[in-house]
Short mmCIF file of C-alpha atoms in Angstrom, two decimals:
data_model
loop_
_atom_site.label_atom_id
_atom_site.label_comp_id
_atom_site.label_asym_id
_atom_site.label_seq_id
_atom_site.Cartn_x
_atom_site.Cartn_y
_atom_site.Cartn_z
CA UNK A 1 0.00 0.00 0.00
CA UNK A 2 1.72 3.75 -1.30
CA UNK A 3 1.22 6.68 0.60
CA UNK A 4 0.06 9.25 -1.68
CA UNK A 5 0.42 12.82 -1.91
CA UNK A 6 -3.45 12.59 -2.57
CA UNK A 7 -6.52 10.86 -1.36
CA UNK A 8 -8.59 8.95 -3.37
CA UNK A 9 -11.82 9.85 -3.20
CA UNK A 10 -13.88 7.10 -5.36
CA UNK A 11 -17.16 8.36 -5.93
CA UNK A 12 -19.48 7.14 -8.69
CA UNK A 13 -21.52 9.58 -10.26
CA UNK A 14 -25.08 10.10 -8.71
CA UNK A 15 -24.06 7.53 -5.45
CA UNK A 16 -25.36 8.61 -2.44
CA UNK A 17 -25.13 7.78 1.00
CA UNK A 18 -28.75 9.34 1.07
CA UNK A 19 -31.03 10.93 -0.75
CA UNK A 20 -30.40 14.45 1.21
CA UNK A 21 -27.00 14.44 0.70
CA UNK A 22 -26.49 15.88 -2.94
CA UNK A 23 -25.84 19.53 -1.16
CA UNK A 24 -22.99 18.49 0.40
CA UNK A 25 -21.47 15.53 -1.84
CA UNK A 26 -20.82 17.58 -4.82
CA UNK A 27 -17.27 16.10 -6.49
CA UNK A 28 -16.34 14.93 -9.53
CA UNK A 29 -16.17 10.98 -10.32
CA UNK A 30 -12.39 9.61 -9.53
CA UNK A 31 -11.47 13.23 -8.51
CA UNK A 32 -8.12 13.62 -6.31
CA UNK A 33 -8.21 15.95 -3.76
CA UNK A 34 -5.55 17.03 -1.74
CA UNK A 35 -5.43 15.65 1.75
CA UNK A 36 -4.66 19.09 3.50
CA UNK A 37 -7.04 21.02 1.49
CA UNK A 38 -9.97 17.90 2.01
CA UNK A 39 -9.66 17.44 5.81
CA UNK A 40 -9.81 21.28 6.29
CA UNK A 41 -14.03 21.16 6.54
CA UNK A 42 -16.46 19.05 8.32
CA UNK A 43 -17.55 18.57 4.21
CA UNK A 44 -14.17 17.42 3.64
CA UNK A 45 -14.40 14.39 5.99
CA UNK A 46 -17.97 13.76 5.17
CA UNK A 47 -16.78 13.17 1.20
CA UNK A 48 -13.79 10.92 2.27
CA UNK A 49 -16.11 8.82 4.43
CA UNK A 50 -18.76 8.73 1.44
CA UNK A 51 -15.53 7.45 -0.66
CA UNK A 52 -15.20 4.27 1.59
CA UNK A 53 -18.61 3.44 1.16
CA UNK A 54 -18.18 3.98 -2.71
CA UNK A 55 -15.36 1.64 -2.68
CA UNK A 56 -17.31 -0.73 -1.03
CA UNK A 57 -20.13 -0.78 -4.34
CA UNK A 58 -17.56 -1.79 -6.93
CA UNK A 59 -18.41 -4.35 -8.63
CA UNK A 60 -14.82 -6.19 -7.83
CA UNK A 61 -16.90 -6.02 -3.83
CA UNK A 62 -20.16 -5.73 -2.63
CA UNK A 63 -21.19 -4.33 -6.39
CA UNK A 64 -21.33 -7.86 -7.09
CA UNK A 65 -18.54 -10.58 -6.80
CA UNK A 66 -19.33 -10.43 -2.94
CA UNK A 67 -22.44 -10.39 -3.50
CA UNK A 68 -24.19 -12.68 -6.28
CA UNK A 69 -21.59 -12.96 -8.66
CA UNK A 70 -17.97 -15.00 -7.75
CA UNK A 71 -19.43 -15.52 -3.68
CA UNK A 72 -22.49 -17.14 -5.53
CA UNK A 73 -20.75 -19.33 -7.73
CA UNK A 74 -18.27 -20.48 -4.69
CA UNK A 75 -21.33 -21.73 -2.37
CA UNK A 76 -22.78 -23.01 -5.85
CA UNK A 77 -26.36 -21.84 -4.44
CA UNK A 78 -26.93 -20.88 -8.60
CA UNK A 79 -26.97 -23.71 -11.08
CA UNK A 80 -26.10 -22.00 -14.04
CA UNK A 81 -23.70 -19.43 -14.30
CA UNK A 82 -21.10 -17.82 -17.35
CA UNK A 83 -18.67 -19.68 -18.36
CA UNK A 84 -15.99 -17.19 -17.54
CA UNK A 85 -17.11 -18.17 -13.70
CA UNK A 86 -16.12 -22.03 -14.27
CA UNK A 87 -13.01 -21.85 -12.40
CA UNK A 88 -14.76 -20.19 -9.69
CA UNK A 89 -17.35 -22.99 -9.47
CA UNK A 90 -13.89 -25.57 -9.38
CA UNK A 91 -11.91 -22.98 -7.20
CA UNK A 92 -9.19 -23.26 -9.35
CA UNK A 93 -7.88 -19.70 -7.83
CA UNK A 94 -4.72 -19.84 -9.76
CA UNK A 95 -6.86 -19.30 -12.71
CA UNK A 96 -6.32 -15.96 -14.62
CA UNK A 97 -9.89 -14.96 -14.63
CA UNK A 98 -10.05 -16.23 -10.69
CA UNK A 99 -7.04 -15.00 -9.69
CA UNK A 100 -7.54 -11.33 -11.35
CA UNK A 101 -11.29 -11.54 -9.06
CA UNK A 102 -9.40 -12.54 -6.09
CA UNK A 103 -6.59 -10.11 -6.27
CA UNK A 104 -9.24 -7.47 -6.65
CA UNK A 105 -11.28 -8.22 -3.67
CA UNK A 106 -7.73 -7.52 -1.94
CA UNK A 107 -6.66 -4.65 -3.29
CA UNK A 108 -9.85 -2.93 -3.10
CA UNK A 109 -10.71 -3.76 0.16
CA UNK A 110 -7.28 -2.48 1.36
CA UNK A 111 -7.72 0.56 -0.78
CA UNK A 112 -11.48 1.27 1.47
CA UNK A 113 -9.40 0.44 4.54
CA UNK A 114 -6.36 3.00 3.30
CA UNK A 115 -9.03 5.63 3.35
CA UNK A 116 -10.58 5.07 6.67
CA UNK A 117 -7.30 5.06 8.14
CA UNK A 118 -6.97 8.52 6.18
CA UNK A 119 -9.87 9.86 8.11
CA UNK A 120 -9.07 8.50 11.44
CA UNK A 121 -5.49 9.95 10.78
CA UNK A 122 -7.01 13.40 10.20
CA UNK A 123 -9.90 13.44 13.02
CA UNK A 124 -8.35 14.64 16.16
CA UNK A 125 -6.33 16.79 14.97
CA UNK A 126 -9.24 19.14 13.66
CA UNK A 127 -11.71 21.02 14.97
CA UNK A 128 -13.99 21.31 12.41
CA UNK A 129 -16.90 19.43 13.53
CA UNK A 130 -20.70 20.46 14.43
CA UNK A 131 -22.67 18.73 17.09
CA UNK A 132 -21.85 15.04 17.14
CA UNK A 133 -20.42 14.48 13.87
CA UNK A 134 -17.36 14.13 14.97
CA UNK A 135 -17.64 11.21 17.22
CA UNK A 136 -20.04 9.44 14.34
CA UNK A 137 -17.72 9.91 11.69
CA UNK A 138 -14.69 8.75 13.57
CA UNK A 139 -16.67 5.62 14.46
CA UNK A 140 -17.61 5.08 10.87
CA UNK A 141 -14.54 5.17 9.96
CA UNK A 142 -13.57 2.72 12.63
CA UNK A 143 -16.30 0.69 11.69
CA UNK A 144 -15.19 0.39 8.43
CA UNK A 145 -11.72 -0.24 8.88
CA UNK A 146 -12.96 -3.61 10.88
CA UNK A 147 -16.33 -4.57 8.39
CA UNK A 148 -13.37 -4.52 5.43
CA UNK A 149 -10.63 -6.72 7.50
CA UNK A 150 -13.42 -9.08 8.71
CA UNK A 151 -14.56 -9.91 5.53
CA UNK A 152 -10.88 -10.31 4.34
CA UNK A 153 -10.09 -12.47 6.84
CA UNK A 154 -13.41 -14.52 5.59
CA UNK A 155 -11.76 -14.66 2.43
CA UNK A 156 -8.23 -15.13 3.24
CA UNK A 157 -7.90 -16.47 6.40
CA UNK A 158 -8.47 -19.91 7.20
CA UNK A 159 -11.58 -20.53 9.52
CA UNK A 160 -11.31 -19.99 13.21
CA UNK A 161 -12.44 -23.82 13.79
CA UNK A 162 -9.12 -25.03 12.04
CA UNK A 163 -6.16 -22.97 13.29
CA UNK A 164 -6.80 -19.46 14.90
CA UNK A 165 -2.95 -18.93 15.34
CA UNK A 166 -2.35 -19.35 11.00
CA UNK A 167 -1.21 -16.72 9.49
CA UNK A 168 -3.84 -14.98 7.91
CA UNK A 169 -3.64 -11.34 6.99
CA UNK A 170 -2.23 -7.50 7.47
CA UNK A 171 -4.36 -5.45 10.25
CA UNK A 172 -3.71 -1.84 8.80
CA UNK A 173 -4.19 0.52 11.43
CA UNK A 174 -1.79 3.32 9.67
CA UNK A 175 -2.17 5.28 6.09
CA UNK A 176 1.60 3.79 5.14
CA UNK A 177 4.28 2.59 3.22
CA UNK A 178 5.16 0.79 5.51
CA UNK A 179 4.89 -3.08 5.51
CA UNK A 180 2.31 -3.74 7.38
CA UNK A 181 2.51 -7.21 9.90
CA UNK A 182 0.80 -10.25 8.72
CA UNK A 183 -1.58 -11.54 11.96
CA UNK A 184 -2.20 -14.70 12.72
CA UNK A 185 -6.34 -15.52 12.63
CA UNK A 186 -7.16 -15.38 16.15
CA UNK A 187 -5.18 -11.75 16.19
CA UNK A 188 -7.10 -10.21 13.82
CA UNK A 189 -10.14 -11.13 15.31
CA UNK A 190 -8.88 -9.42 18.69
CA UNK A 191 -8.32 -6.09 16.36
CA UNK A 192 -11.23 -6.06 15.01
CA UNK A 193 -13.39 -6.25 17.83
CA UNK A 194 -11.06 -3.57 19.42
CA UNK A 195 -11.75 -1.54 16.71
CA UNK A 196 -15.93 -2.55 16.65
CA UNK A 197 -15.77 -1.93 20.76
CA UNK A 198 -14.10 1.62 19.88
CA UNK A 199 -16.68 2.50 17.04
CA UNK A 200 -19.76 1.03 19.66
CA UNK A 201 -18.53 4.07 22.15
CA UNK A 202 -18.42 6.66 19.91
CA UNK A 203 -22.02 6.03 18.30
CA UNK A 204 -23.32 5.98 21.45
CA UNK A 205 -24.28 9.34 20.07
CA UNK A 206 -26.07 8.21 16.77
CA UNK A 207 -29.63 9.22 15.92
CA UNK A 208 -30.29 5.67 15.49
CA UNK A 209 -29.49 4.57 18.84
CA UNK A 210 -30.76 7.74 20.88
CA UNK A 211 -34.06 8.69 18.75
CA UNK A 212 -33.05 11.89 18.09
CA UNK A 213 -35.17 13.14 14.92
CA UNK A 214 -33.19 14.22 12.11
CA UNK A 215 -34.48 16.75 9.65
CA UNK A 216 -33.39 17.58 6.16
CA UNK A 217 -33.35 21.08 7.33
CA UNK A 218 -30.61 19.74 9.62
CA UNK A 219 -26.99 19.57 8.41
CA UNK A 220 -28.39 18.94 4.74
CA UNK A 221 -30.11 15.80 6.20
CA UNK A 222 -26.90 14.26 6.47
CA UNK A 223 -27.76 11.81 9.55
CA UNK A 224 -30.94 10.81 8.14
CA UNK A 225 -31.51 6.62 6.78
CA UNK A 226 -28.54 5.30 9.03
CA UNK A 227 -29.55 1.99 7.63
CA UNK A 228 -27.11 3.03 5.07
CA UNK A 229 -24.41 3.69 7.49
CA UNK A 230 -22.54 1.28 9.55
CA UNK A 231 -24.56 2.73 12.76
CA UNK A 232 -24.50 1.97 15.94
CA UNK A 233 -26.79 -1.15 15.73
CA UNK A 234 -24.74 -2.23 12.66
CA UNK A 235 -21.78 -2.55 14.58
CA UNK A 236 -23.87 -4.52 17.15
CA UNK A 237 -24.95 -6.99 14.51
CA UNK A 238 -21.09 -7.36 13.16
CA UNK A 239 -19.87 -7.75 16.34
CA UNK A 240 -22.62 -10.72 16.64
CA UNK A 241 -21.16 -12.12 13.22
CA UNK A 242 -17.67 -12.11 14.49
CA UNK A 243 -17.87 -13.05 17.99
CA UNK A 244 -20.39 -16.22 16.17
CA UNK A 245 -17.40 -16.55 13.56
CA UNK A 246 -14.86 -17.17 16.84
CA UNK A 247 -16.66 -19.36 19.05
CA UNK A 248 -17.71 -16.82 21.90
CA UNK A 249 -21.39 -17.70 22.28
CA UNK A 250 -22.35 -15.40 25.12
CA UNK A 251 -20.91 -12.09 23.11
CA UNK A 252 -22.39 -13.42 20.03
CA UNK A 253 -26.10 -13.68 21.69
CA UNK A 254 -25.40 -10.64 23.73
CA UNK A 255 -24.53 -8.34 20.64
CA UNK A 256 -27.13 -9.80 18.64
CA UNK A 257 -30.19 -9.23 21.30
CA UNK A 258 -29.58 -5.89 21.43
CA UNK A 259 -30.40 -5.28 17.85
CA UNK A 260 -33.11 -7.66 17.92
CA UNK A 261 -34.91 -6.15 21.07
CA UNK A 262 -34.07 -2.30 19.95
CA UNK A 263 -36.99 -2.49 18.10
CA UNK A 264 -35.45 -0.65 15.54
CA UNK A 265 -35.56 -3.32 12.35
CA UNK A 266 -38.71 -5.11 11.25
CA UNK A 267 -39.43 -7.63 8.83
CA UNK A 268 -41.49 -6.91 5.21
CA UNK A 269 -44.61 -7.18 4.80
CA UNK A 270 -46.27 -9.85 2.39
CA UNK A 271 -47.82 -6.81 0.76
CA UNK A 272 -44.86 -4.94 0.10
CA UNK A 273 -42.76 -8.05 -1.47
CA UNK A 274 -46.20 -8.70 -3.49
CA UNK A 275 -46.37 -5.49 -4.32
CA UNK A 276 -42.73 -5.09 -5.79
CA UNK A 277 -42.32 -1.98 -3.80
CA UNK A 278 -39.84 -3.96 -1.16
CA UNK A 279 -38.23 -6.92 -2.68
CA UNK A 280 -34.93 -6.25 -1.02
CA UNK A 281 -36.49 -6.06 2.41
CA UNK A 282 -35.21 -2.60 3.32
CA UNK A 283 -36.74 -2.05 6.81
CA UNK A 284 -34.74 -5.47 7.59
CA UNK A 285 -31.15 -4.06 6.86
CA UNK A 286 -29.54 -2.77 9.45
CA UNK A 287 -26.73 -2.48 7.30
CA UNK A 288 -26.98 -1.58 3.36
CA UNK A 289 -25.07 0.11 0.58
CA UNK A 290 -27.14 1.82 -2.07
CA UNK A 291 -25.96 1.67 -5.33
CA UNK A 292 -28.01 3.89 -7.80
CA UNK A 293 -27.38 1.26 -10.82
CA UNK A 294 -28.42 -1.97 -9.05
CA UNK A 295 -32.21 -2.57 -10.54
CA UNK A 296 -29.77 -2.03 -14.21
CA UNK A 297 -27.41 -4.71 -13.09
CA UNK A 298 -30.14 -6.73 -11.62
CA UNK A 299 -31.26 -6.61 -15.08
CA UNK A 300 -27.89 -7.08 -16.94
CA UNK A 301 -26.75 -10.06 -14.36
CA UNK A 302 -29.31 -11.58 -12.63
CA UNK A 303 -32.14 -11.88 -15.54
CA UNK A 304 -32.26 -14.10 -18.76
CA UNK A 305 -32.45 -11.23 -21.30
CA UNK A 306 -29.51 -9.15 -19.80
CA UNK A 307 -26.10 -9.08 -21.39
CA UNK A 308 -24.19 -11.01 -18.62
CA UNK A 309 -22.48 -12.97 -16.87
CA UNK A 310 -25.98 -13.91 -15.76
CA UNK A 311 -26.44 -16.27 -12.91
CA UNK A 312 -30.01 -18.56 -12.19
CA UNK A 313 -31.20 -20.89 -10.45
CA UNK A 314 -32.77 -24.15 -11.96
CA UNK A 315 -36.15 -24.27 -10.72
CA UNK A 316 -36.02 -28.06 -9.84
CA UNK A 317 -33.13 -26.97 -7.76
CA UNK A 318 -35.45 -23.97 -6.35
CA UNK A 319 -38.14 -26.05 -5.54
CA UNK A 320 -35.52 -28.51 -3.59
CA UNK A 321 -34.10 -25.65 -1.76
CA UNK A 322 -37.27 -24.51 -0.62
CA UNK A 323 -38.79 -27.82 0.73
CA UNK A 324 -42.26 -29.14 0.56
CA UNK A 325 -44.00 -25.78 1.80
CA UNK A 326 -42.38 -23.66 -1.02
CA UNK A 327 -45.76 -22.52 -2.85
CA UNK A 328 -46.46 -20.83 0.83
CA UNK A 329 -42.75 -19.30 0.95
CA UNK A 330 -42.65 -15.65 0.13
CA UNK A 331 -39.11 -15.84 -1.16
CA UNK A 332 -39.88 -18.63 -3.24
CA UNK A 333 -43.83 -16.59 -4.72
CA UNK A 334 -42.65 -13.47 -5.09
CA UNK A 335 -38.43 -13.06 -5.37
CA UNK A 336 -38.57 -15.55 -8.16
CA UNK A 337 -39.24 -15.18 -12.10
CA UNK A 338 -39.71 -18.28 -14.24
CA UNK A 339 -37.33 -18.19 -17.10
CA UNK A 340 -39.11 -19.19 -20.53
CA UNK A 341 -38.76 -21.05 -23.92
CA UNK A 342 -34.77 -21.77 -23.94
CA UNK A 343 -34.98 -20.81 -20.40
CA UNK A 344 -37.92 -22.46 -18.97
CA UNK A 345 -36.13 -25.05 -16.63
CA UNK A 346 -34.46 -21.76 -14.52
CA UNK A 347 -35.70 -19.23 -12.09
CA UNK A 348 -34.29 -15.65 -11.62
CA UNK A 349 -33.88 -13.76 -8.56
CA UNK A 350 -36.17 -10.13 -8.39
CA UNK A 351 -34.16 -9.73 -5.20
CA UNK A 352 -32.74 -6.33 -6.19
CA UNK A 353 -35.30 -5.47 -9.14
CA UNK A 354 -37.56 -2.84 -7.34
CA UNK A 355 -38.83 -0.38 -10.58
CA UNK A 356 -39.07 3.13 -9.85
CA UNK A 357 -42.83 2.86 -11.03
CA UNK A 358 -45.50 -0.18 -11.26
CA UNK A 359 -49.02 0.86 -12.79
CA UNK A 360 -47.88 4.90 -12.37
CA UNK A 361 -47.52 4.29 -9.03
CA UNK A 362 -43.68 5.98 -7.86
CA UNK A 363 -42.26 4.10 -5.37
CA UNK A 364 -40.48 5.18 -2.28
CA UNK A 365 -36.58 5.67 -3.22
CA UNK A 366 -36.25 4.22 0.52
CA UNK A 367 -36.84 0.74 -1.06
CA UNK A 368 -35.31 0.96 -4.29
CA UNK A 369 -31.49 0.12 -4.90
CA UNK A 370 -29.87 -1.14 -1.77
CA UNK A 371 -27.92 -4.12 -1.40
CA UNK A 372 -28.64 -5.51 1.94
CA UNK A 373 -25.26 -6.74 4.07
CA UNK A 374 -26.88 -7.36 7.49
CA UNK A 375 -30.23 -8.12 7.78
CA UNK A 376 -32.31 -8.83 10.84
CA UNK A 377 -32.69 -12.72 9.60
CA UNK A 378 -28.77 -13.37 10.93
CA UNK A 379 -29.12 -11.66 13.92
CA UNK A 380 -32.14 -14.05 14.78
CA UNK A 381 -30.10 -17.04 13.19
CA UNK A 382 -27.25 -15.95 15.25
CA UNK A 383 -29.48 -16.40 18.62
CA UNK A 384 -30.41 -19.96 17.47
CA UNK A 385 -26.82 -20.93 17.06
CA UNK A 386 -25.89 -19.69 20.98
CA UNK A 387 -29.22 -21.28 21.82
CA UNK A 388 -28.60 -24.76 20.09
CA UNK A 389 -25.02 -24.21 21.74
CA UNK A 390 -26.59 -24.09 25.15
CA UNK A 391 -28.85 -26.40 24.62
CA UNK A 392 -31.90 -24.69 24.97
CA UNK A 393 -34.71 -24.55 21.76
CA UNK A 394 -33.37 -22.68 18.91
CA UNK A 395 -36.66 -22.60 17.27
CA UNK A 396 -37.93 -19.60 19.31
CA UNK A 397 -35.48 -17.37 16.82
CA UNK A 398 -35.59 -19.59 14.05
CA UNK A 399 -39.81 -19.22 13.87
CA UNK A 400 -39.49 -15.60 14.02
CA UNK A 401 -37.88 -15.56 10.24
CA UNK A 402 -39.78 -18.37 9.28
CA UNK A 403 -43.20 -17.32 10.05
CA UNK A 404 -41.99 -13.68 8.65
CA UNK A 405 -41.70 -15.66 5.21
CA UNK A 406 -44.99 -16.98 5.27
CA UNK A 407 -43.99 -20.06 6.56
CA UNK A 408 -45.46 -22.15 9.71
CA UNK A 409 -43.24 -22.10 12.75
CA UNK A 410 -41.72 -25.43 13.72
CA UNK A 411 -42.37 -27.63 16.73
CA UNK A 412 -38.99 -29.82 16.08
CA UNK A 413 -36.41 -30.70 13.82
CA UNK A 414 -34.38 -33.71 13.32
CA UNK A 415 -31.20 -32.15 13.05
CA UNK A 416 -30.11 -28.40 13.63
CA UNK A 417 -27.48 -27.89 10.62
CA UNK A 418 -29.63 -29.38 8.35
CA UNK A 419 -32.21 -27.60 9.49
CA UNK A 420 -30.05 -23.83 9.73
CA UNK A 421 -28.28 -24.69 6.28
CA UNK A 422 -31.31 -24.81 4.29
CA UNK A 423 -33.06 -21.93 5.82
CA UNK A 424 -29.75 -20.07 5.74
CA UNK A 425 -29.40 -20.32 1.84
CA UNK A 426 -33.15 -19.71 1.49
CA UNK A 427 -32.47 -16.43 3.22
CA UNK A 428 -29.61 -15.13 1.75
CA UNK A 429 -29.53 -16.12 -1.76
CA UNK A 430 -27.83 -13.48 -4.41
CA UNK A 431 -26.31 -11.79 -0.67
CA UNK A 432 -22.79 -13.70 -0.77
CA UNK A 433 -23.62 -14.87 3.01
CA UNK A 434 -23.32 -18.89 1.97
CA UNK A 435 -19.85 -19.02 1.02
CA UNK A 436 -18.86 -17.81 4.59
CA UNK A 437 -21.31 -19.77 6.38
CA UNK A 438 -20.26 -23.09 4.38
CA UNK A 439 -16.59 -22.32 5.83
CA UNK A 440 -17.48 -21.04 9.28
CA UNK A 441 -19.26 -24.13 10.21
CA UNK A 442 -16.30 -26.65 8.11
CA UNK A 443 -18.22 -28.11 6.54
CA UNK A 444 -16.72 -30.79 4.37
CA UNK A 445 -19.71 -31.29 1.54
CA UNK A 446 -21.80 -28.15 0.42
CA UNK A 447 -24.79 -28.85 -1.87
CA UNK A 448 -24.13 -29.00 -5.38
CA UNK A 449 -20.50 -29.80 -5.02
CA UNK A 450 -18.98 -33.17 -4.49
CA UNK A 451 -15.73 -32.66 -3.63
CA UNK A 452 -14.39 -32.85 0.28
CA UNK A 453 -13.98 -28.98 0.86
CA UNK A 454 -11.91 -29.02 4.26
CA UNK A 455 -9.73 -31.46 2.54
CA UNK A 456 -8.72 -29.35 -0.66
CA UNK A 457 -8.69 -26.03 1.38
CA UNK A 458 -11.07 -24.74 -1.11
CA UNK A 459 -12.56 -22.16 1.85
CA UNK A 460 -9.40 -19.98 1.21
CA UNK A 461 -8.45 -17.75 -1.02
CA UNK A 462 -4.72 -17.21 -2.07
CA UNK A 463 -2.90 -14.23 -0.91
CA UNK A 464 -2.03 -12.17 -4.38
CA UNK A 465 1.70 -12.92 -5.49
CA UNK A 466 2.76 -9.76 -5.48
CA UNK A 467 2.32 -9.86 -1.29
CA UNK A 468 5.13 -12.42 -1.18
CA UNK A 469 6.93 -10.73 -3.84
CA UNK A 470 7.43 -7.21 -1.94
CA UNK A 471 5.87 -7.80 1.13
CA UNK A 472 7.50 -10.87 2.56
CA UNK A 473 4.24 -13.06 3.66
CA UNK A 474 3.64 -15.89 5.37
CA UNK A 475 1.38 -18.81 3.80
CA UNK A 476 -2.33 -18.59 4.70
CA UNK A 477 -2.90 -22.00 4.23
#
C-alpha cells in the first residue's frame, strides 16, 4: 500500500449515501483531492467517508462478486452461471480470470481500509466538527476499517475452527508505506473487535441509537436513513457475526439481542414483497449500501435477457431448496421469475429489481437500490446458534424468520445444521452470506459440489503474489 500525496476519493456519479445528501457531496467521479485542502471542513471528511462506502459498491466487492456474482458461484447456491465463472465454481484460484477476481477483492478492500485510516489519521487533529459528527464519523470510519478486514479475513484467512494462530492477513491501522505485519487468525479477530468496541462508544451518540429526529433542514439531512451507514446497531450486529465466527457464544447472543430487542428493524410485509415496492427487504437491513445502478445490473446479471455474466437458479433446484411448503414461501412466490422457452427449466432472482414505477404508481426511493449486508434474519439465526449451543430450543429465533416468510413455525427438527443450512441459503440467496457460512461451520460437503472442501482447502483464497513478492508473507494455508 503507497502513501500518496493525494486521497482517493472514489465516488461514482449520482451515489449517495442518502437521498439528502447531494448539497454536500458535490465532487467529480475519480477526482483527487488534496489531503490538506480535504480534511480542512467538516464537508471534507464527510466526502472521504462517502468514498469508503463507494469503494465498497464496486463491482470487484459488494457491487457484485461479494455479492451474487464470484461468492455465488463459490457456495454453488446458482446452477447456471457464465462460463468465464467455471473456475470459480472448481476454485481453481490460480486461474487468470479467478485470480484477477481474487486479487481485486484484496486490493480494493485495502484501498477502502487505506481511506478510513486517512480519516481517522485526520480526526483529532481538527476542529472542524458540528454537534456530534465528529464522534459518528470517527466511528464510521472505525467501523469500516474492521467490516473490510473481517470480511478479508473470511476470504483469506483460514476458519477460526481449524487454526486461529495461521497466518492470515495484514491489520492496517496506519495510512503507510510501511509493511504492514501479517496476523495470525485469532489476532485479527482481537483487532477487530477492538476496533468494533471503539466504534460502539463513539455512536453511542447516533440518531439511530438515541431517537433523536433528524431533519433535512438539519446539516443537509446528512444523519438521516442510518440503515445506510454502519450505525450503531450495525456494529452490534457485526460484532454478533464475528464473535459467532470465533466461538464466543455469550458475546455473540449478547450483541445480537440488542439489535433484535431495539426495536429498531422489522421484517417486510407480504404486501410490500407482493407489491414489488420492497423486494430487497429494506426495513430489515440494518446495514446496506445503495448503489443507484443496481435494478440495471439486476437486469444485466441476474435476468435471462440481460447481457451477462448472468447467474439462475434451476427451478427443480429452487423447488428442492425450498422444501415441501415452497408454494407458501414468500421468497420462493414473489423473489422468483420463471425463465421461458430456452430458459424455462431456470428461475431468476427479483431480489434487487424494485422499478421506480409499477401501474404509475412511484415508489419510495427508501426501497429501491440497496444491497442488503446485514439483515435482521442473521441476527435471529445468530441467537439460534448460541441457543442450540446451550442447549436450549433454537426454534424460538428460528420461527421468528420463518413465520416472517410466510412459513409455519416449527415444533422440532431432526437435526439443527440441516435444518439452519437450508433456511440459511433460502435467506440469503444473491447476498454472498453462503460461502462464509459453508466455511465457518467446516463443513466438508456443500450442496451441489462433491468434492471434500476441508480437505482441498477450497474455503481460502490465495494471498495475491505480489504480497510475497514485496511484502514478505507468510502462507495462509
Amino acid at each position: 500500500m503507497i502513501k500518496h500525496k493525494f486521497l482517493y476519493i472514489l465516488l461514482a456519479a449520482g451515489l449517495l449515501l442518502n437521498t439528502s445528501c447531494e448539497k454536500w457531496l458535490d465532487v467529480q467521479p475519480k477526482s483527487q483531492v488534496k489531503v490538506d485542502e480535504l480534511f480542512e471542513t467538516e464537508a471534507g471528511f464527510k466526502e472521504a467517508l462517502a468514498g469508503v462506502y463507494t469503494i465498497l459498491t464496486d463491482k470487484a466487492l459488494y457491487g457484485r462478486e461479494l455479492t451474487y456474482g464470484m461468492m455465488g458461484v463459490l457456495s454453488h447456491e446458482w446452477t447456471s452461471y457464465s462460463t468465464t465463472y467455471k473456475d470459480d465454481g472448481e476454485y481453481n484460484y490460480q486461474s487468470s480470470l479467478t485470480k484477477a477476481r481474487v486479487d481485486a477483492i484484496w486490493n480494493n478492500m485495502y484501498k477502502a481500509i487505506s481511506n478510513a485510516n486517512m480519516i481517522l489519521e485526520n480526526i483529532d487533529s481538527k476542529n472542524v466538527f458540528t454537534g456530534d459528527n465528529k464522534a459518528i464519523i470517527k466511528g464510521e470510519a472505525l467501523a469500516l476499517r474492521a467490516f473490510a478486514h473481517f470480511d478479508l479475513l473470511r476470504c483469506f484467512g483460514v476458519n477460526y475452527i481449524t487454526n486461529p494462530n495461521q497466518k492470515a492477513i495484514p491489520y492496517v491501522e496506519q495510512y503507510t508505506s510501511k509493511q504492514t505485519k501479517q496476523y495470525t487468525v485469532d489476532e485479527v479477530l482481537g483487532k477487530i473487535i477492538t476496533d468494533l468496541q471503539q466504534a460502539e462508544e463513539l455512536l453511542k451518540v447516533d440518531p439511530i441509537f438515541t431517537g433523536r429526529t433528524v431533519t433535512e433542514v438539519e446539516d443537509r439531512g446528512y444523519l438521516i436513513n442510518r440503515q445506510l451507514h454502519l450505525n450503531y446497531y450495525a456494529v452490534k450486529a457485526l460484532m454478533a457475526r464475528v464473535y459467532l465466527y470465533k466461538g464466543d457464544y455469550q458475546n455473540a447472543k449478547a450483541a445480537a439481542l440488542s439489535v433484535v430487542n431495539s426495536n429498531k428493524f422489522t421484517f417486510s410485509t407480504q404486501k410490500n414483497i407482493a407489491d414489488k415496492v420492497d423486494l430487497s427487504g429494506a426495513p430489515e437491513h440494518i446495514f446496506a449500501l445503495q448503489i443507484n445502478t443496481l435494478h440495471q445490473d439486476a437486469i444485466t446479471h441476474l435476468t435471462q435477457s440481460g447481457s451477462g455474466p448472468i447467474f439462475s437458479l434451476g427451478a427443480s433446484t429452487a423447488e428442492a431448496y425450498f422444501g415441501a411448503q415452497f408454494t407458501n414461501d414468500y421468497r420462493y412466490m414473489y423473489l422468483l421469475a420463471d425463465g421461458t422457452q430456452a430458459n424455462a427449466t431456470q428461475k431468476y432472482t427479483l431480489k434487487f429489481s424494485e422499478p421506480a414505477t409499477n401501474n404509475s404508481i412511484s415508489y419510495p426511493e427508501y426501497y429501491r437500490q440497496k444491497m442488503p449486508i446485514i439483515k435482521l434474519a442473521e441476527m435471529y439465526f445468530i441467537l439460534a446458534e448460541c441457543a442450540e449451543h446451550e442447549n436450549t430450543d433454537p426454534l424460538q429465533y428460528m420461527n421468528k424468520e420463518l413465520t416472517a416468510r410466510g412459513l409455519t413455525g416449527l415444533t422440532s427438527y431432526a437435526d439443527f445444521r440441516s435444518l439452519m443450512t437450508n433456511e440459511f441459503r433460502k435467506e440469503f440467496l444473491a447476498e454472498g452470506q453462503l460461502f462464509y457460512y459453508f466455511k465457518r461451520t467446516n463443513q466438508e460437503h456443500i450442496p451441489n459440489y462433491s468434492e471434500n472442501m476441508v480437505a482441498t482447502k477450497n474455503y481460502t483464497f490465495p494471498i495475491p503474489d505480489s504480497e510475497y513478492e514485496f511484502a514478505d508473507r507468510e502462507p495462509n494455508k
